[in-house]
Amino acid sequence: QVQLVESGGGLVQAGGSLRLSCTASGIIFTINAMGWYRQAPGKQRELVAVISSSGGTNYADSVKGRFTISRDNAKNLVLLQMNSLKPEDTAAYYCNANVRSSIVSSAKNYWGQGTQVTVSS
């Protein structure tokens, strides 16, 4: 019903920047929170940043001051600007959105396919 498509990952040197984007499409009535998670090899998936429909944000301590999450509600789009990247930021990054498909349905969580971010030292 709802698809999330991410883009913007890649290989960057430590100290560099990348911007991830994620667009939601499909049967969408409203999108509540949108966020980014990441998973490094051998580790659990962890929250990176989340933004509410009204623009409130929350960040993992490890990325505060370096990453900025934003969204464009008209385009069903969420962005993650990543600056001052470190090798420990290397992971697959996943977009998440909490979506209601109709006024009578409950919200469901959807995930993107993931985009790889690799930071070299």
mmCIF file with all atom_site columns, C-alpha atoms in Angstrom:
data_model
loop_
_atom_site.group_PDB
_atom_site.id
_atom_site.type_symbol
_atom_site.label_atom_id
_atom_site.label_alt_id
_atom_site.label_comp_id
_atom_site.label_asym_id
_atom_site.label_entity_id
_atom_site.label_seq_id
_atom_site.pdbx_PDB_ins_code
_atom_site.Cartn_x
_atom_site.Cartn_y
_atom_site.Cartn_z
_atom_site.occupancy
_atom_site.B_iso_or_equiv
_atom_site.pdbx_formal_charge
_atom_site.auth_seq_id
_atom_site.auth_comp_id
_atom_site.auth_asym_id
_atom_site.auth_atom_id
_atom_site.pdbx_PDB_model_num
ATOM 1   C CA . GLN A 1 1   ? 0.000   0.000  0.000  1.00 0.00 ? 1   GLN A CA 1
ATOM 2   C CA . VAL A 1 2   ? 2.818   2.384  0.886  1.00 0.00 ? 2   VAL A CA 1
ATOM 3   C CA . GLN A 1 3   ? 6.314   2.408  -0.535 1.00 0.00 ? 3   GLN A CA 1
ATOM 4   C CA . LEU A 1 4   ? 9.332   4.258  0.822  1.00 0.00 ? 4   LEU A CA 1
ATOM 5   C CA . VAL A 1 5   ? 12.174  4.912  -1.597 1.00 0.00 ? 5   VAL A CA 1
ATOM 6   C CA . GLU A 1 6   ? 15.518  6.127  -0.278 1.00 0.00 ? 6   GLU A CA 1
ATOM 7   C CA . SER A 1 7   ? 18.439  7.684  -2.088 1.00 0.00 ? 7   SER A CA 1
ATOM 8   C CA . GLY A 1 8   ? 21.655  9.522  -1.338 1.00 0.00 ? 8   GLY A CA 1
ATOM 9   C CA . GLY A 1 9   ? 23.910  6.943  0.245  1.00 0.00 ? 9   GLY A CA 1
ATOM 10  C CA . GLY A 1 10  ? 27.466  6.350  -0.849 1.00 0.00 ? 10  GLY A CA 1
ATOM 11  C CA . LEU A 1 11  ? 31.140  6.384  0.054  1.00 0.00 ? 11  LEU A CA 1
ATOM 12  C CA . VAL A 1 12  ? 32.628  9.457  1.709  1.00 0.00 ? 12  VAL A CA 1
ATOM 13  C CA . GLN A 1 13  ? 35.799  10.292 3.613  1.00 0.00 ? 13  GLN A CA 1
ATOM 14  C CA . ALA A 1 14  ? 35.699  11.069 7.302  1.00 0.00 ? 14  ALA A CA 1
ATOM 15  C CA . GLY A 1 15  ? 34.666  14.662 7.860  1.00 0.00 ? 15  GLY A CA 1
ATOM 16  C CA . GLY A 1 16  ? 32.576  14.716 4.722  1.00 0.00 ? 16  GLY A CA 1
ATOM 17  C CA . SER A 1 17  ? 28.844  15.109 4.207  1.00 0.00 ? 17  SER A CA 1
ATOM 18  C CA . LEU A 1 18  ? 25.975  13.206 2.650  1.00 0.00 ? 18  LEU A CA 1
ATOM 19  C CA . ARG A 1 19  ? 22.266  13.873 2.351  1.00 0.00 ? 19  ARG A CA 1
ATOM 20  C CA . LEU A 1 20  ? 19.754  11.061 2.419  1.00 0.00 ? 20  LEU A CA 1
ATOM 21  C CA . SER A 1 21  ? 16.243  11.452 1.064  1.00 0.00 ? 21  SER A CA 1
ATOM 22  C CA . CYS A 1 22  ? 13.164  9.290  1.350  1.00 0.00 ? 22  CYS A CA 1
ATOM 23  C CA . THR A 1 23  ? 9.850   9.693  -0.450 1.00 0.00 ? 23  THR A CA 1
ATOM 24  C CA . ALA A 1 24  ? 6.656   7.934  0.508  1.00 0.00 ? 24  ALA A CA 1
ATOM 25  C CA . SER A 1 25  ? 4.114   6.979  -2.136 1.00 0.00 ? 25  SER A CA 1
ATOM 26  C CA . GLY A 1 26  ? 0.973   4.903  -2.388 1.00 0.00 ? 26  GLY A CA 1
ATOM 27  C CA . ILE A 1 27  ? -2.306  5.115  -0.505 1.00 0.00 ? 27  ILE A CA 1
ATOM 28  C CA . ILE A 1 28  ? -1.601  7.838  2.037  1.00 0.00 ? 28  ILE A CA 1
ATOM 29  C CA . PHE A 1 29  ? -4.104  9.762  4.117  1.00 0.00 ? 29  PHE A CA 1
ATOM 30  C CA . THR A 1 30  ? -1.639  11.205 6.574  1.00 0.00 ? 30  THR A CA 1
ATOM 31  C CA . ILE A 1 31  ? 1.922   10.552 7.714  1.00 0.00 ? 31  ILE A CA 1
ATOM 32  C CA . ASN A 1 32  ? 2.712   10.827 11.386 1.00 0.00 ? 32  ASN A CA 1
ATOM 33  C CA . ALA A 1 33  ? 6.351   10.488 12.426 1.00 0.00 ? 33  ALA A CA 1
ATOM 34  C CA . MET A 1 34  ? 9.075   9.882  9.871  1.00 0.00 ? 34  MET A CA 1
ATOM 35  C CA . GLY A 1 35  ? 12.556  8.814  10.780 1.00 0.00 ? 35  GLY A CA 1
ATOM 36  C CA . TRP A 1 36  ? 15.879  7.295  9.941  1.00 0.00 ? 36  TRP A CA 1
ATOM 37  C CA . TYR A 1 37  ? 17.395  4.189  11.465 1.00 0.00 ? 37  TYR A CA 1
ATOM 38  C CA . ARG A 1 38  ? 20.694  2.483  10.786 1.00 0.00 ? 38  ARG A CA 1
ATOM 39  C CA . GLN A 1 39  ? 22.150  -0.967 11.133 1.00 0.00 ? 39  GLN A CA 1
ATOM 40  C CA . ALA A 1 40  ? 25.830  -1.798 11.062 1.00 0.00 ? 40  ALA A CA 1
ATOM 41  C CA . PRO A 1 41  ? 27.044  -5.368 10.442 1.00 0.00 ? 41  PRO A CA 1
ATOM 42  C CA . GLY A 1 42  ? 26.603  -7.502 13.522 1.00 0.00 ? 42  GLY A CA 1
ATOM 43  C CA . LYS A 1 43  ? 24.649  -4.818 15.372 1.00 0.00 ? 43  LYS A CA 1
ATOM 44  C CA . GLN A 1 44  ? 20.996  -4.123 16.045 1.00 0.00 ? 44  GLN A CA 1
ATOM 45  C CA . ARG A 1 45  ? 19.075  -1.512 14.113 1.00 0.00 ? 45  ARG A CA 1
ATOM 46  C CA . GLU A 1 46  ? 19.128  1.786  15.993 1.00 0.00 ? 46  GLU A CA 1
ATOM 47  C CA . LEU A 1 47  ? 17.279  5.079  15.810 1.00 0.00 ? 47  LEU A CA 1
ATOM 48  C CA . VAL A 1 48  ? 19.236  7.912  14.219 1.00 0.00 ? 48  VAL A CA 1
ATOM 49  C CA . ALA A 1 49  ? 16.646  10.693 14.076 1.00 0.00 ? 49  ALA A CA 1
ATOM 50  C CA . VAL A 1 50  ? 12.886  11.125 14.024 1.00 0.00 ? 50  VAL A CA 1
ATOM 51  C CA . ILE A 1 51  ? 10.615  14.032 13.115 1.00 0.00 ? 51  ILE A CA 1
ATOM 52  C CA . SER A 1 52  ? 6.941   14.430 13.934 1.00 0.00 ? 52  SER A CA 1
ATOM 53  C CA . SER A 1 53  ? 4.300   15.729 11.552 1.00 0.00 ? 53  SER A CA 1
ATOM 54  C CA . SER A 1 54  ? 4.535   19.123 13.270 1.00 0.00 ? 54  SER A CA 1
ATOM 55  C CA . GLY A 1 55  ? 8.325   19.253 12.988 1.00 0.00 ? 55  GLY A CA 1
ATOM 56  C CA . GLY A 1 56  ? 9.463   18.166 16.415 1.00 0.00 ? 56  GLY A CA 1
ATOM 57  C CA . THR A 1 57  ? 12.741  16.261 16.270 1.00 0.00 ? 57  THR A CA 1
ATOM 58  C CA . ASN A 1 58  ? 14.701  13.763 18.315 1.00 0.00 ? 58  ASN A CA 1
ATOM 59  C CA . TYR A 1 59  ? 18.243  12.521 17.693 1.00 0.00 ? 59  TYR A CA 1
ATOM 60  C CA . ALA A 1 60  ? 20.503  9.760  18.907 1.00 0.00 ? 60  ALA A CA 1
ATOM 61  C CA . ASP A 1 61  ? 23.207  11.203 21.160 1.00 0.00 ? 61  ASP A CA 1
ATOM 62  C CA . SER A 1 62  ? 25.875  9.960  18.765 1.00 0.00 ? 62  SER A CA 1
ATOM 63  C CA . VAL A 1 63  ? 24.657  12.204 15.930 1.00 0.00 ? 63  VAL A CA 1
ATOM 64  C CA . LYS A 1 64  ? 23.498  15.328 17.761 1.00 0.00 ? 64  LYS A CA 1
ATOM 65  C CA . GLY A 1 65  ? 25.093  18.440 16.332 1.00 0.00 ? 65  GLY A CA 1
ATOM 66  C CA . ARG A 1 66  ? 26.171  16.633 13.161 1.00 0.00 ? 66  ARG A CA 1
ATOM 67  C CA . PHE A 1 67  ? 22.939  15.325 11.580 1.00 0.00 ? 67  PHE A CA 1
ATOM 68  C CA . THR A 1 68  ? 19.770  17.268 10.779 1.00 0.00 ? 68  THR A CA 1
ATOM 69  C CA . ILE A 1 69  ? 16.427  15.722 9.926  1.00 0.00 ? 69  ILE A CA 1
ATOM 70  C CA . SER A 1 70  ? 13.756  17.654 8.031  1.00 0.00 ? 70  SER A CA 1
ATOM 71  C CA . ARG A 1 71  ? 10.588  16.925 6.089  1.00 0.00 ? 71  ARG A CA 1
ATOM 72  C CA . ASP A 1 72  ? 8.354   18.325 3.394  1.00 0.00 ? 72  ASP A CA 1
ATOM 73  C CA . ASN A 1 73  ? 4.812   17.239 4.179  1.00 0.00 ? 73  ASN A CA 1
ATOM 74  C CA . ALA A 1 74  ? 3.478   18.330 0.797  1.00 0.00 ? 74  ALA A CA 1
ATOM 75  C CA . LYS A 1 75  ? 5.910   15.962 -0.933 1.00 0.00 ? 75  LYS A CA 1
ATOM 76  C CA . ASN A 1 76  ? 5.817   13.135 1.655  1.00 0.00 ? 76  ASN A CA 1
ATOM 77  C CA . LEU A 1 77  ? 9.564   13.588 1.866  1.00 0.00 ? 77  LEU A CA 1
ATOM 78  C CA . VAL A 1 78  ? 12.038  13.246 4.713  1.00 0.00 ? 78  VAL A CA 1
ATOM 79  C CA . LEU A 1 79  ? 15.688  14.281 4.512  1.00 0.00 ? 79  LEU A CA 1
ATOM 80  C CA . LEU A 1 80  ? 18.729  13.521 6.635  1.00 0.00 ? 80  LEU A CA 1
ATOM 81  C CA . GLN A 1 81  ? 21.660  15.903 6.272  1.00 0.00 ? 81  GLN A CA 1
ATOM 82  C CA . MET A 1 82  ? 24.768  14.234 7.638  1.00 0.00 ? 82  MET A CA 1
ATOM 83  C CA . ASN A 1 83  ? 27.839  16.372 8.302  1.00 0.00 ? 83  ASN A CA 1
ATOM 84  C CA . SER A 1 84  ? 31.191  15.654 9.939  1.00 0.00 ? 84  SER A CA 1
ATOM 85  C CA . LEU A 1 85  ? 30.782  11.978 9.170  1.00 0.00 ? 85  LEU A CA 1
ATOM 86  C CA . LYS A 1 86  ? 32.821  9.452  11.108 1.00 0.00 ? 86  LYS A CA 1
ATOM 87  C CA . PRO A 1 87  ? 33.802  5.866  10.260 1.00 0.00 ? 87  PRO A CA 1
ATOM 88  C CA . GLU A 1 88  ? 31.468  4.689  13.017 1.00 0.00 ? 88  GLU A CA 1
ATOM 89  C CA . ASP A 1 89  ? 28.557  6.159  11.034 1.00 0.00 ? 89  ASP A CA 1
ATOM 90  C CA . THR A 1 90  ? 29.069  3.414  8.459  1.00 0.00 ? 90  THR A CA 1
ATOM 91  C CA . ALA A 1 91  ? 25.849  1.406  8.201  1.00 0.00 ? 91  ALA A CA 1
ATOM 92  C CA . ALA A 1 92  ? 22.787  0.687  6.124  1.00 0.00 ? 92  ALA A CA 1
ATOM 93  C CA . TYR A 1 93  ? 20.330  3.537  6.680  1.00 0.00 ? 93  TYR A CA 1
ATOM 94  C CA . TYR A 1 94  ? 16.604  2.838  6.621  1.00 0.00 ? 94  TYR A CA 1
ATOM 95  C CA . CYS A 1 95  ? 13.725  5.264  6.275  1.00 0.00 ? 95  CYS A CA 1
ATOM 96  C CA . ASN A 1 96  ? 10.654  4.698  8.429  1.00 0.00 ? 96  ASN A CA 1
ATOM 97  C CA . ALA A 1 97  ? 7.218   6.282  8.247  1.00 0.00 ? 97  ALA A CA 1
ATOM 98  C CA . ASN A 1 98  ? 4.084   5.867  10.346 1.00 0.00 ? 98  ASN A CA 1
ATOM 99  C CA . VAL A 1 99  ? 1.252   6.133  7.852  1.00 0.00 ? 99  VAL A CA 1
ATOM 100 C CA . ARG A 1 100 ? -2.527  6.151  7.919  1.00 0.00 ? 100 ARG A CA 1
ATOM 101 C CA . SER A 1 101 ? -4.035  5.096  4.604  1.00 0.00 ? 101 SER A CA 1
ATOM 102 C CA . SER A 1 102 ? -7.551  6.311  5.331  1.00 0.00 ? 102 SER A CA 1
ATOM 103 C CA . ILE A 1 103 ? -9.486  8.258  7.932  1.00 0.00 ? 103 ILE A CA 1
ATOM 104 C CA . VAL A 1 104 ? -10.847 5.025  9.389  1.00 0.00 ? 104 VAL A CA 1
ATOM 105 C CA . SER A 1 105 ? -7.687  2.919  9.353  1.00 0.00 ? 105 SER A CA 1
ATOM 106 C CA . SER A 1 106 ? -5.052  2.709  12.029 1.00 0.00 ? 106 SER A CA 1
ATOM 107 C CA . ALA A 1 107 ? -1.503  3.852  11.369 1.00 0.00 ? 107 ALA A CA 1
ATOM 108 C CA . LYS A 1 108 ? 1.117   1.346  10.261 1.00 0.00 ? 108 LYS A CA 1
ATOM 109 C CA . ASN A 1 109 ? 4.895   1.467  10.153 1.00 0.00 ? 109 ASN A CA 1
ATOM 110 C CA . TYR A 1 110 ? 6.604   1.143  6.796  1.00 0.00 ? 110 TYR A CA 1
ATOM 111 C CA . TRP A 1 111 ? 10.272  0.710  5.948  1.00 0.00 ? 111 TRP A CA 1
ATOM 112 C CA . GLY A 1 112 ? 12.413  1.568  2.978  1.00 0.00 ? 112 GLY A CA 1
ATOM 113 C CA . GLN A 1 113 ? 14.812  -0.878 1.396  1.00 0.00 ? 113 GLN A CA 1
ATOM 114 C CA . GLY A 1 114 ? 17.868  0.781  2.907  1.00 0.00 ? 114 GLY A CA 1
ATOM 115 C CA . THR A 1 115 ? 20.764  2.760  1.510  1.00 0.00 ? 115 THR A CA 1
ATOM 116 C CA . GLN A 1 116 ? 24.399  2.105  2.349  1.00 0.00 ? 116 GLN A CA 1
ATOM 117 C CA . VAL A 1 117 ? 26.579  4.801  3.879  1.00 0.00 ? 117 VAL A CA 1
ATOM 118 C CA . THR A 1 118 ? 30.295  4.051  4.104  1.00 0.00 ? 118 THR A CA 1
ATOM 119 C CA . VAL A 1 119 ? 32.712  6.471  5.761  1.00 0.00 ? 119 VAL A CA 1
ATOM 120 C CA . SER A 1 120 ? 36.396  5.838  5.200  1.00 0.00 ? 120 SER A CA 1
ATOM 121 C CA . SER A 1 121 ? 39.066  6.927  7.651  1.00 0.00 ? 121 SER A CA 1
#
